CSV table of C-alpha atoms in Angstrom, one decimal:
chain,number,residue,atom,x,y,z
A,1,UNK,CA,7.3,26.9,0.9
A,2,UNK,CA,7.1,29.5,3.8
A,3,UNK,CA,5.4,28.9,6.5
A,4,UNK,CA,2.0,31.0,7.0
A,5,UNK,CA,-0.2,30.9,10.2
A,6,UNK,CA,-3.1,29.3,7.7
A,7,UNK,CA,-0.7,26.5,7.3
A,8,UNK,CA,-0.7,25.9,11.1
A,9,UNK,CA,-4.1,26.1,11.0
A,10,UNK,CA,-4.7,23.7,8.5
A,11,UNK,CA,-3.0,21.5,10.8
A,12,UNK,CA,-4.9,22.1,14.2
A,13,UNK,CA,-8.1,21.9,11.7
A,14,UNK,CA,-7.2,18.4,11.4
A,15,UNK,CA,-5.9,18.0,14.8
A,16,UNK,CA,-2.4,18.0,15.2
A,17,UNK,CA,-1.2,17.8,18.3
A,18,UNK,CA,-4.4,17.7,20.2
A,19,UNK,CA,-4.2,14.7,22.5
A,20,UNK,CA,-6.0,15.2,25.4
A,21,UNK,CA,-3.8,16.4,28.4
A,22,UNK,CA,-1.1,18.2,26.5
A,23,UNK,CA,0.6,21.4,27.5
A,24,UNK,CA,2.1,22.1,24.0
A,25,UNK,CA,1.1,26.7,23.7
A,26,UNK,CA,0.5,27.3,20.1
A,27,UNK,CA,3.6,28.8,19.7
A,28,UNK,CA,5.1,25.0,20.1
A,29,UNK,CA,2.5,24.1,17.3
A,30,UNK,CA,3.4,27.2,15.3
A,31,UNK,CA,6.9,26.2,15.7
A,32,UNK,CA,6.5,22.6,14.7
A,33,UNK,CA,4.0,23.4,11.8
A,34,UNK,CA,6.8,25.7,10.8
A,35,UNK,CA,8.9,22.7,10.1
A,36,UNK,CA,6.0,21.3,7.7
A,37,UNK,CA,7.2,22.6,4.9
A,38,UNK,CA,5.0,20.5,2.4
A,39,UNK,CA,2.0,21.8,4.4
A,40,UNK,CA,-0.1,24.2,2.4
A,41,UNK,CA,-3.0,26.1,2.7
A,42,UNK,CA,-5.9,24.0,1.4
A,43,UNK,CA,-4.7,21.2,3.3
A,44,UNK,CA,-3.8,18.6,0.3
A,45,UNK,CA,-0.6,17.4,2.2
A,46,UNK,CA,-0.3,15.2,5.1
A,47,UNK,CA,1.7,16.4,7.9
A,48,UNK,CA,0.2,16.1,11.3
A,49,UNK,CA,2.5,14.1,13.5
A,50,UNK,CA,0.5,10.6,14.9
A,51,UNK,CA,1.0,8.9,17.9
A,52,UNK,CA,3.7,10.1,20.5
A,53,UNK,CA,5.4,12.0,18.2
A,54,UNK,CA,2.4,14.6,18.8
A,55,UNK,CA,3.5,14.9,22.7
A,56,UNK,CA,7.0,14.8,22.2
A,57,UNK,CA,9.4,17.4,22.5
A,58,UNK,CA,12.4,17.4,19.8
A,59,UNK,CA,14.8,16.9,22.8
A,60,UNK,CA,12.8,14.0,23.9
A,61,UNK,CA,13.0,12.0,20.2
A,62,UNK,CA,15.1,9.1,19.5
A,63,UNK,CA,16.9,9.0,16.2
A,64,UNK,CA,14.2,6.5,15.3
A,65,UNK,CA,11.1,9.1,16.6
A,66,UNK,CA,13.5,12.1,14.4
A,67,UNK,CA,13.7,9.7,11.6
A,68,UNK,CA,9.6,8.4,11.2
A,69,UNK,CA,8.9,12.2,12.4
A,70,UNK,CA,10.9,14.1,9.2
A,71,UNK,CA,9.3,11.2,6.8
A,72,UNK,CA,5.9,12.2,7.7
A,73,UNK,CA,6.6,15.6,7.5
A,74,UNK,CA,8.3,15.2,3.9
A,75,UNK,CA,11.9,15.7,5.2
A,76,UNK,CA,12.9,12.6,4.4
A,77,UNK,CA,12.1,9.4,2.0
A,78,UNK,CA,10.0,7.2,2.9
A,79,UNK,CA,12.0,5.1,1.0
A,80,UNK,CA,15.3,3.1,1.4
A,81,UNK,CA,18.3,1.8,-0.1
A,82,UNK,CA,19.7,-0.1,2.7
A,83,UNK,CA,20.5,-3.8,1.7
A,84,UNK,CA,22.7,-6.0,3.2
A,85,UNK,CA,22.5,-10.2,4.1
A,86,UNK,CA,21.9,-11.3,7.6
A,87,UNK,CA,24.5,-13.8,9.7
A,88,UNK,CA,23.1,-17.3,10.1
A,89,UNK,CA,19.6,-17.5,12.4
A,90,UNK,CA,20.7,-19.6,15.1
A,91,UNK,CA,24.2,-17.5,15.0
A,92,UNK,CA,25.1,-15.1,18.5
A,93,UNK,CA,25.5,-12.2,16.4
A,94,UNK,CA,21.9,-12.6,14.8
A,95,UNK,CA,20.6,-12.8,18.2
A,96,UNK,CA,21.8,-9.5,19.0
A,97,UNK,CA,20.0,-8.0,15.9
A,98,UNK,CA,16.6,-7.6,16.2
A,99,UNK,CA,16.0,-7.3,12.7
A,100,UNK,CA,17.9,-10.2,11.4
A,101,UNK,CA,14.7,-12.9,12.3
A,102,UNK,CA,12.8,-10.0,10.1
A,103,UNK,CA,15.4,-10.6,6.8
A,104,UNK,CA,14.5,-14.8,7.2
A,105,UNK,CA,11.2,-14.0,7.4
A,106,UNK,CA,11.2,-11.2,4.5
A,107,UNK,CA,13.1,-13.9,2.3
A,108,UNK,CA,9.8,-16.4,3.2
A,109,UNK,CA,7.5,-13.7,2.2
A,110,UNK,CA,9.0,-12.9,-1.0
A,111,UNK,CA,8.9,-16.6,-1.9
A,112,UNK,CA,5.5,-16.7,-1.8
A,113,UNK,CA,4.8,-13.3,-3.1
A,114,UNK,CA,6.5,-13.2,-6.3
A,115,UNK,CA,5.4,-15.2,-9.2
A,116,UNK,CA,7.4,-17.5,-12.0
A,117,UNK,CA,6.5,-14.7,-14.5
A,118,UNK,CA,8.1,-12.3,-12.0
A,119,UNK,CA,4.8,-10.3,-11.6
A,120,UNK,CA,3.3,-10.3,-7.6
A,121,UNK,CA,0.8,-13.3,-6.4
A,122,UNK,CA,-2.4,-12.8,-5.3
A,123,UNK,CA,-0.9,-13.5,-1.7
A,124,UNK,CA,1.3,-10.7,-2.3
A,125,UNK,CA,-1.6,-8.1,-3.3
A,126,UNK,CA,-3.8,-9.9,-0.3
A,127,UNK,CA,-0.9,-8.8,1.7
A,128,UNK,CA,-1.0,-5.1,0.9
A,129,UNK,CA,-4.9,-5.0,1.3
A,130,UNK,CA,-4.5,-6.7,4.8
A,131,UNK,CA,-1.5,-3.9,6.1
A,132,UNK,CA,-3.9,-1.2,4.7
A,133,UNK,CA,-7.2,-2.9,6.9
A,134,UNK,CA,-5.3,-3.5,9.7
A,135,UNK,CA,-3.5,0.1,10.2
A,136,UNK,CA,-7.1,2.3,8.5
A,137,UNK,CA,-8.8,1.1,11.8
A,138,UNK,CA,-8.0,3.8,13.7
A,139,UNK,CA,-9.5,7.2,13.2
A,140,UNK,CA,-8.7,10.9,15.7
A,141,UNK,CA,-11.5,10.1,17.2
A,142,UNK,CA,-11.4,6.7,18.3
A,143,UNK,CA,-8.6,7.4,20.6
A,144,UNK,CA,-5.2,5.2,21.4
A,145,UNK,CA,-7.6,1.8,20.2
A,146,UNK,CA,-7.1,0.4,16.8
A,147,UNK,CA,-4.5,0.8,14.1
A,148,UNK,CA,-1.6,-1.1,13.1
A,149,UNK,CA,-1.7,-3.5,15.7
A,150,UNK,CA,-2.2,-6.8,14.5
A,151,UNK,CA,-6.1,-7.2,15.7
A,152,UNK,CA,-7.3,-7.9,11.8
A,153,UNK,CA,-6.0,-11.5,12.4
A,154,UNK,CA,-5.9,-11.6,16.4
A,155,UNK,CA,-10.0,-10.5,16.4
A,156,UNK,CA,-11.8,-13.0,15.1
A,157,UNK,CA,-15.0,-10.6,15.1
A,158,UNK,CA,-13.0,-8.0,12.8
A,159,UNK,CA,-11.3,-10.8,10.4
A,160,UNK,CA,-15.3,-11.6,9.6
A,161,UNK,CA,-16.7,-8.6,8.7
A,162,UNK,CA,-18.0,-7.7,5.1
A,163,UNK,CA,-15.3,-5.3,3.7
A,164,UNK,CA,-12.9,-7.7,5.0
A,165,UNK,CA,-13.9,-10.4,2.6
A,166,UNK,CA,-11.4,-12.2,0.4
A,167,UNK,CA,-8.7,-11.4,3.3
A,168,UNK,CA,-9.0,-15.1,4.9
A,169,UNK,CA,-6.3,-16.5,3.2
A,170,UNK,CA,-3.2,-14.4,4.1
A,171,UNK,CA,-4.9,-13.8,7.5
A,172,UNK,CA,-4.4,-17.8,7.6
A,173,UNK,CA,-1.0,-17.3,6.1
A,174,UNK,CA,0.1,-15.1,8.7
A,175,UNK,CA,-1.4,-17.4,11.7
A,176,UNK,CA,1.1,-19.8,10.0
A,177,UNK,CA,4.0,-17.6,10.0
A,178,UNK,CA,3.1,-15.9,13.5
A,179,UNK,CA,3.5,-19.7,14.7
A,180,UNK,CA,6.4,-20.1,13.2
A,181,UNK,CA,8.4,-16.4,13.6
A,182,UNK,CA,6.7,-15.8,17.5
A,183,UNK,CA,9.7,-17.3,19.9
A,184,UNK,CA,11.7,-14.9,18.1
A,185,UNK,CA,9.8,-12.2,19.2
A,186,UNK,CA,8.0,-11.3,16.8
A,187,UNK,CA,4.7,-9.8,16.7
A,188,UNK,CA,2.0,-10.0,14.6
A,189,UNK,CA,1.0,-6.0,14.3
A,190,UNK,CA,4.8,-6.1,12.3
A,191,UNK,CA,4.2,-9.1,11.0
A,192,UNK,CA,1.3,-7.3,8.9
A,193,UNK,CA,2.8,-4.4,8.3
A,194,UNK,CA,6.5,-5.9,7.4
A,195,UNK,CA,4.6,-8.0,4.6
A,196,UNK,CA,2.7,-5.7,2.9
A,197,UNK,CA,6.0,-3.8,2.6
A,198,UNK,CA,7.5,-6.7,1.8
A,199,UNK,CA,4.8,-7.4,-1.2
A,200,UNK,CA,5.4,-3.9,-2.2
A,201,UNK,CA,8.8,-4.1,-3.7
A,202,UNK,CA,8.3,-7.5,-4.8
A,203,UNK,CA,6.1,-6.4,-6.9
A,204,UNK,CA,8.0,-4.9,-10.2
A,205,UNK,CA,8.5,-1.1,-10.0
A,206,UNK,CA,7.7,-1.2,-6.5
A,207,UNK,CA,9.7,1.1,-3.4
A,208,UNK,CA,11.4,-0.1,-1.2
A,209,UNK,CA,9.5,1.4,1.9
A,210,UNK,CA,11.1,1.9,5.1
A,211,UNK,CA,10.0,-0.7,7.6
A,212,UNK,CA,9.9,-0.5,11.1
A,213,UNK,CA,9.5,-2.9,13.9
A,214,UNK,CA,8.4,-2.9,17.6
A,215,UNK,CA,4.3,-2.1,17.7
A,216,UNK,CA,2.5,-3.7,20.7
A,217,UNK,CA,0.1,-6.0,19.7
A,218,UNK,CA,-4.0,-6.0,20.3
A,219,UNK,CA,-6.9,-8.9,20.4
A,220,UNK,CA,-9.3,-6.5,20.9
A,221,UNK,CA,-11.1,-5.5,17.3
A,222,UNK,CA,-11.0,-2.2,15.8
A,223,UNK,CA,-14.1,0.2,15.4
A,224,UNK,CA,-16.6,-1.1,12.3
A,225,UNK,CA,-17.1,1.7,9.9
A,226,UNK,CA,-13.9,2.7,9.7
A,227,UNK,CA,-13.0,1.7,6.3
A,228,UNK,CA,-13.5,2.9,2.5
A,229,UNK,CA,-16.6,2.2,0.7
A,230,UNK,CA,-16.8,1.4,-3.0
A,231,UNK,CA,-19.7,3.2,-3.7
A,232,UNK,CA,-18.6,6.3,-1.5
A,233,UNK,CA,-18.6,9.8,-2.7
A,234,UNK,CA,-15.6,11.9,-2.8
A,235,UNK,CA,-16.3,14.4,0.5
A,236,UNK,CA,-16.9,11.0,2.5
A,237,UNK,CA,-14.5,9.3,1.3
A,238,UNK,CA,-11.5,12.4,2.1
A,239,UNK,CA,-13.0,12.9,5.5
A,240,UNK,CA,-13.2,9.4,6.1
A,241,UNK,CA,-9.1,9.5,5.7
A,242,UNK,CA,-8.8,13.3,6.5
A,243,UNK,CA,-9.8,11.7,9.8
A,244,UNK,CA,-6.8,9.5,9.7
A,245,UNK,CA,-4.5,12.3,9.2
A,246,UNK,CA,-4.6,11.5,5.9
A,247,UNK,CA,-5.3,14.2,3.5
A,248,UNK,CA,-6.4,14.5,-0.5
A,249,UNK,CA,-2.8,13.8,-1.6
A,250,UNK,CA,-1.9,11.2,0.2
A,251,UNK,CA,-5.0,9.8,-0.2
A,252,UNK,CA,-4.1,9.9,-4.2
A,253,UNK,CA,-1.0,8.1,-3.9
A,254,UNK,CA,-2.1,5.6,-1.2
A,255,UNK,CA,-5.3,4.6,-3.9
A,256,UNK,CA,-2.3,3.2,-6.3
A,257,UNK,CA,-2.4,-0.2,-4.7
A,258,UNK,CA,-4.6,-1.0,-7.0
A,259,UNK,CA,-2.4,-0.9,-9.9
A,260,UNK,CA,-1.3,-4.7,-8.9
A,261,UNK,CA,-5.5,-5.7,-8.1
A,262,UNK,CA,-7.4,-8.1,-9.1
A,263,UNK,CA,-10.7,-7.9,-7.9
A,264,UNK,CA,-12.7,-10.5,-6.5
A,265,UNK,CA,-16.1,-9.8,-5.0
A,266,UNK,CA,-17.2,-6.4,-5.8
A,267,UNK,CA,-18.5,-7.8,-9.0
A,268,UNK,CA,-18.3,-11.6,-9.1
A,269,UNK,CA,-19.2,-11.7,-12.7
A,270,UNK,CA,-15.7,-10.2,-13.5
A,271,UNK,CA,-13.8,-12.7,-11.0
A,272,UNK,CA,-10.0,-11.5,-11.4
A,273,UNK,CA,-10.3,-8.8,-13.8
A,274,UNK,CA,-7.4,-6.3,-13.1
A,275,UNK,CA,-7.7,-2.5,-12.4
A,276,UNK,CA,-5.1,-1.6,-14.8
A,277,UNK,CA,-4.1,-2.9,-17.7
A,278,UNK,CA,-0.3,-4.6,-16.5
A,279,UNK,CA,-1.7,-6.6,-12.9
A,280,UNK,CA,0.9,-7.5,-10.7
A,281,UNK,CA,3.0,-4.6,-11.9
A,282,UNK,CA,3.1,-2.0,-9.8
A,283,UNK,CA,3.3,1.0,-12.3
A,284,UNK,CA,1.4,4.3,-13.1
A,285,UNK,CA,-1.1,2.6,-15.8
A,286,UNK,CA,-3.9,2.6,-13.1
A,287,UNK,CA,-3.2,7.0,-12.8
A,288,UNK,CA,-3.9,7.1,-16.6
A,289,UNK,CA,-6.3,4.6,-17.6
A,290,UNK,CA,-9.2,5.7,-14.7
A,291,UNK,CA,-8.2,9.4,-15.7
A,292,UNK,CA,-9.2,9.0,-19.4
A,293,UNK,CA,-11.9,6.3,-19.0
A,294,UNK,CA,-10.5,4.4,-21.7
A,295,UNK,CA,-8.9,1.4,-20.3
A,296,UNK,CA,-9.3,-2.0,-22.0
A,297,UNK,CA,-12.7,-3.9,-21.6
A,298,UNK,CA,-11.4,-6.5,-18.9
A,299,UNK,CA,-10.2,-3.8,-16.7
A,300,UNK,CA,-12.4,-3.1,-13.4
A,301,UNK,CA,-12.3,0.2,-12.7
A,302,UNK,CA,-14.5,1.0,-8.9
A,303,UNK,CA,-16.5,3.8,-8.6
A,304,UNK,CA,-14.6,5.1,-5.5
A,305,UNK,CA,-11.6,5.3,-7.8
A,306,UNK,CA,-13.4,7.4,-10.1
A,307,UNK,CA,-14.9,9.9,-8.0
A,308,UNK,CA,-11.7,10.4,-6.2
A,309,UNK,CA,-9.7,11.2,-9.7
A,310,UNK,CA,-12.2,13.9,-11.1
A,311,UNK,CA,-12.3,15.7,-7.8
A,312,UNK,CA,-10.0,18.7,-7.8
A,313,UNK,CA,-8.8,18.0,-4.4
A,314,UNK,CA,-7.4,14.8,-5.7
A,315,UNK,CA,-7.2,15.1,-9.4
A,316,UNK,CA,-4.3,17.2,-9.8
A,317,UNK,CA,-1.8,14.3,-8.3
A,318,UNK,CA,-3.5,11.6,-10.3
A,319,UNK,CA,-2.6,13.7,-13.9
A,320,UNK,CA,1.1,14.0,-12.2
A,321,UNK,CA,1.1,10.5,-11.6
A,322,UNK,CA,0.0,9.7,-14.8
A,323,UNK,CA,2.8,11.9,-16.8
A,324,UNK,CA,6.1,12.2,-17.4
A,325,UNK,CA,8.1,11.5,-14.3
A,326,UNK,CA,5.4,9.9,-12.8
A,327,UNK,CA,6.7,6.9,-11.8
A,328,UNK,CA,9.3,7.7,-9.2
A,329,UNK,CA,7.0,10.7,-8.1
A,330,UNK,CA,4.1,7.9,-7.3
A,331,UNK,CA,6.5,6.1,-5.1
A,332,UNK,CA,8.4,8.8,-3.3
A,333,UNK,CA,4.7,9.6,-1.8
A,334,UNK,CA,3.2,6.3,-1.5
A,335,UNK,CA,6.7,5.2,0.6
A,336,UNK,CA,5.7,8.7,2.8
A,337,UNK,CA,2.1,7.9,2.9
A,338,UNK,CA,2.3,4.3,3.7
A,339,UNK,CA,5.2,4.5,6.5
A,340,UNK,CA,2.7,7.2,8.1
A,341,UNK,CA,-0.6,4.7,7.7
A,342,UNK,CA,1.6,1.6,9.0
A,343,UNK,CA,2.0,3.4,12.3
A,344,UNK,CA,-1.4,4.6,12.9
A,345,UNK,CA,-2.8,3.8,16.2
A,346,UNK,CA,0.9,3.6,17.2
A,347,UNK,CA,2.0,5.2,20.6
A,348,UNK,CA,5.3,3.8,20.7
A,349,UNK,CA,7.0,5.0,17.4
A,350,UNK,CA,10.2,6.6,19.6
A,351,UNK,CA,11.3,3.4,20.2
A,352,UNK,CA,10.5,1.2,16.8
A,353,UNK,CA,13.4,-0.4,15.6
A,354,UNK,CA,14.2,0.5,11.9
A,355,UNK,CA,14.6,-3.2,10.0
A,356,UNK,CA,14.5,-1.4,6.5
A,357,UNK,CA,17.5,-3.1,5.3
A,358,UNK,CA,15.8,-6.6,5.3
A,359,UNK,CA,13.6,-5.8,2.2
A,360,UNK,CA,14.3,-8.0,-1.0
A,361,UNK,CA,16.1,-5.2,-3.9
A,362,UNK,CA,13.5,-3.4,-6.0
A,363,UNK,CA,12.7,-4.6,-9.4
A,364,UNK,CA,12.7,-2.2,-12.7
A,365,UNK,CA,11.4,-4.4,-15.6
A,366,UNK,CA,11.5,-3.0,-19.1
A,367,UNK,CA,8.5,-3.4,-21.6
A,368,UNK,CA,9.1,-5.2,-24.7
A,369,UNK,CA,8.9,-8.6,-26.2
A,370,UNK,CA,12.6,-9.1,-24.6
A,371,UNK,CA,12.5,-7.9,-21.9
A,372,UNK,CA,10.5,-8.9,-18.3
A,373,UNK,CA,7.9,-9.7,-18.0
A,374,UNK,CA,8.1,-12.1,-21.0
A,375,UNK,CA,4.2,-12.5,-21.5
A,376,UNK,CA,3.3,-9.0,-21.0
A,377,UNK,CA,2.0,-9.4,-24.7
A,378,UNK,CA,-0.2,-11.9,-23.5
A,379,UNK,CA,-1.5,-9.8,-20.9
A,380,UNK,CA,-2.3,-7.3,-23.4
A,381,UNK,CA,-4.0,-9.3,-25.4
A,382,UNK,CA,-5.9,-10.6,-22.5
A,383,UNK,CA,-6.8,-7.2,-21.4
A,384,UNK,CA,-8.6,-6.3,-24.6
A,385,UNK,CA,-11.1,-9.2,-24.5
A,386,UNK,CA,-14.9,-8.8,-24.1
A,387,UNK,CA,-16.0,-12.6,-22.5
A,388,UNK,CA,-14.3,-13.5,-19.0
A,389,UNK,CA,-11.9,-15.8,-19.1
A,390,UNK,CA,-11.7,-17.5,-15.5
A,391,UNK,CA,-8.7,-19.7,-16.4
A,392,UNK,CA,-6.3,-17.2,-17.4
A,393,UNK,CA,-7.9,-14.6,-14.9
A,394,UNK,CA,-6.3,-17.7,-12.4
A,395,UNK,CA,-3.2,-17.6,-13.8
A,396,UNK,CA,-2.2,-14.0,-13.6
A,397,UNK,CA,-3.4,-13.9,-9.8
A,398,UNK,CA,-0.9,-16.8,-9.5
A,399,UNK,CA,1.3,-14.7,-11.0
A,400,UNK,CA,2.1,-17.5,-13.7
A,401,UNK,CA,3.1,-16.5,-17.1
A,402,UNK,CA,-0.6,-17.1,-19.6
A,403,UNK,CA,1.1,-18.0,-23.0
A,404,UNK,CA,0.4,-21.1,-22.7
A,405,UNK,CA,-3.1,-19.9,-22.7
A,406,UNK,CA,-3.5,-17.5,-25.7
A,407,UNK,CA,-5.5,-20.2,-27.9
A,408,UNK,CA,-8.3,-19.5,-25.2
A,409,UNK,CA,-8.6,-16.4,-26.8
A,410,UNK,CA,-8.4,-17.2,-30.3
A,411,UNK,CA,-11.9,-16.8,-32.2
A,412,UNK,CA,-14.1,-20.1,-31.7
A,413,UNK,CA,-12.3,-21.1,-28.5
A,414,UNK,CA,-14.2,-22.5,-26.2
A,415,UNK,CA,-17.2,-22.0,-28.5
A,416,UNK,CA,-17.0,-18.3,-27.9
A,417,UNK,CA,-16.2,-15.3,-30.2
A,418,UNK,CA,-13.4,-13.5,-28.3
A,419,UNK,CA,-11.9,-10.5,-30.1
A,420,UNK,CA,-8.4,-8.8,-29.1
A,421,UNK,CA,-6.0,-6.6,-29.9
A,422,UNK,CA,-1.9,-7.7,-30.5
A,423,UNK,CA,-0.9,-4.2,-29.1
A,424,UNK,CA,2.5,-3.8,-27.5
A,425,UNK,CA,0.4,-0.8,-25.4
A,426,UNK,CA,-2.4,-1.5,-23.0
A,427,UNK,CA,-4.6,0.8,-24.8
A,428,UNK,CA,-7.6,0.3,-27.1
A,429,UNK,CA,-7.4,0.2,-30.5
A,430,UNK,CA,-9.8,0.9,-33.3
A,431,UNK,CA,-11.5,-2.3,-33.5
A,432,UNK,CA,-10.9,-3.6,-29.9
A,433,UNK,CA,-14.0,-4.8,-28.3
């Protein structure tokens, strides 16, 4: 796209490059706007630059700052193919790689995080949740306090309040591993932020997003208010990220997390009812079944989620996450959008330490009675009852497989009708209550 001078003022609308003290002229921010090429007029995609990288000059960037700088501007993936093993822990040349403690602990991650019916745990889902409240603490206007820096489990004040409910496990989880991992030198902030990566690709159809290593870490708790409500409205709940640097796309692709959910508190009637139709999978069914409404009775769909899809700032990426293509066009921007949220509130991105190549491989499961996973039937089946069903609601946020468990929804089981549908497709069927 050419660059226009609305463009750049999109961008200083939302405050690029307006830390106090700088001596950037606007021609430096027309020039680096210029560079934006995904920015557009009406201000749908991200690209201010966040922490130093808004002072820097390009001469002044390490390959790292160059790197995290062209990702956020949509220059390059956010995703990564890098693989590789790592030497033995205790070995010298595993002592001069910073990221080779990070593989050890990635491999102890995906252990817990991935499930014996190869779907993602509840830990693994806690996980993402926690790297998301964590780095959403920070806003333009709260200045260089809060963000990705570890303080959702260093704070005791923060890990207690309301919309941080449900999180207490993993936060204990990563006390343990923090205990554990910390001679090594490693931090909590990354710690955070290297797990909900982690969870990511563990989770099938995941990306494998880029994952960086070397944010200073902070007792001190983040601003309340700061995060999404449920029962939000569209306009606050864009400004509310808009004020992240976030804008309406990014926003789009950020919201599906939820594809893998299982929520817990919001309504504790429906205790582990899913937000799409194949939980634990990270796929585009979440796009498609909040766009047409018509999603199986045990899926949870929030309010926020709703709002955000029929607004026409955000609705045109949820129908192209929801078609053809979809799939790797979700991930290319959630990989973006989440390496930019993992390093807000970060002022030391120039000299991060890229450990992208300590991520478990992506998954790609296939769909059919076959294939992986094995019970999706099941989960189908599950997804089209009427009556909650708290042990197999268990099971799946285990991540176990539930065939064991279709007599519970048999007719008469349990002393209660339960009516389904033995659909190959998560979608409703005449008949299906």
């Amino acid at each position: 796209m050419k660059f226009s001078r609305v463009a750049a003022t999109c961008a200083l609308a939302q405050g690029a490059l307006s830390w106090p003290g700088m001596t950037a002229t606007f021609q430096n921010v027309l020039k680096r706007a210029e560079r934006a090429a995904a920015a557009n007029a009406d201000c749908k995609e991200s690209v201010e630059l966040i922490g130093d990288l808004e002072w820097l000059q390009d001469h002044e960037l390490s390959n790292i700052g160059a790197l995290v700088r062209n990702i956020i501007l949509g220059y390059e993936s956010g995703e990564t193919d890098q693989i590789r093993n790592a030497p033995p822990l205790h070995s010298y040349e595993c002592q001069q790689d910073t990221c080779c403690v990070w593989w050890y602990i990635a491999d102890e991650m995906e252990r817990l995080f991935r499930g014996p019916s190869g779907r993602c745990t509840n830990p693994a889902r806690a996980a993402i949740r926690l790297g998301f409240h964590d780095a959403a603490g920070w806003s333009k206007f709260t200045g260089q306090s809060g963000g990705a820096d570890g303080s959702i489990v260093l704070a005791p004040e923060e890990s207690q309040r309301l919309l941080n409910g449900g999180l207490q496990e993993i936060i204990e989880q990563m006390k343990i591993w923090h205990s554990k991992w910390e001679s090594y030198g490693v931090g909590m902030a990354d710690l955070i932020q290297m797990a909900a990566t982690v969870a990511t690709v563990v989770c099938p159809l995941g990306p494998r997003i880029r994952s960086f290593v070397g944010r200073p870490d902070n007792s001190n708790p983040c601003q309340d208010g700061l995060l999404p409500l449920v029962d939000a409205d569209a306009d606050t709940l864009i400004e509310l990220f808009r004020a992240k640097t976030i804008q309406p796309y990014g926003l789009a692709a950020l919201l599906g997390a939820h594809s893998t959910s299982q929520q817990r508190f919001v309504d504790p009637s429906r205790f582990g009812d899913p937000q799409d139709s194949t939980p634990g999978v990270w796929d585009t069914l979440f796009y498609s079944e909040t766009l047409s409404g018509r999603a199986p009775p045990r899926v949870f769909t929030l309010r926020s989620d709703i709002v955000l899809s029929e607004d026409p700032r955000i609705y045109p990426e949820f129908r192209a996450f929801a078609g053809p293509g979809g799939q790797q066009h979700w991930n290319n921007d959630y990989a973006r959008e989440y390496v930019r949220l993992s390093l807000l509130g970060v002022y030391n991105i120039n000299n991060l330490t890229d450990c992208s190549w300590v991520l478990p491989p992506a998954i790609r499961p296939r769909y059919d009675n076959d294939g992986y996973p094995t019970d999706q039937w099941a989960i189908n089946a599950w997804a089209n009852t009427t009556i909650n069903i708290p042990e197999i609601a268990e099971e799946v946020m285990a991540g176990n497989p539930i065939t064991n468990l279709i007599g519970l929804l048999a007719p008469g089981a349990n002393q209660e009708k339960r009516i389904f549908c033995w659909d190959a497709t998560p979608t409703i069927k005449a008949g299906c209550i």
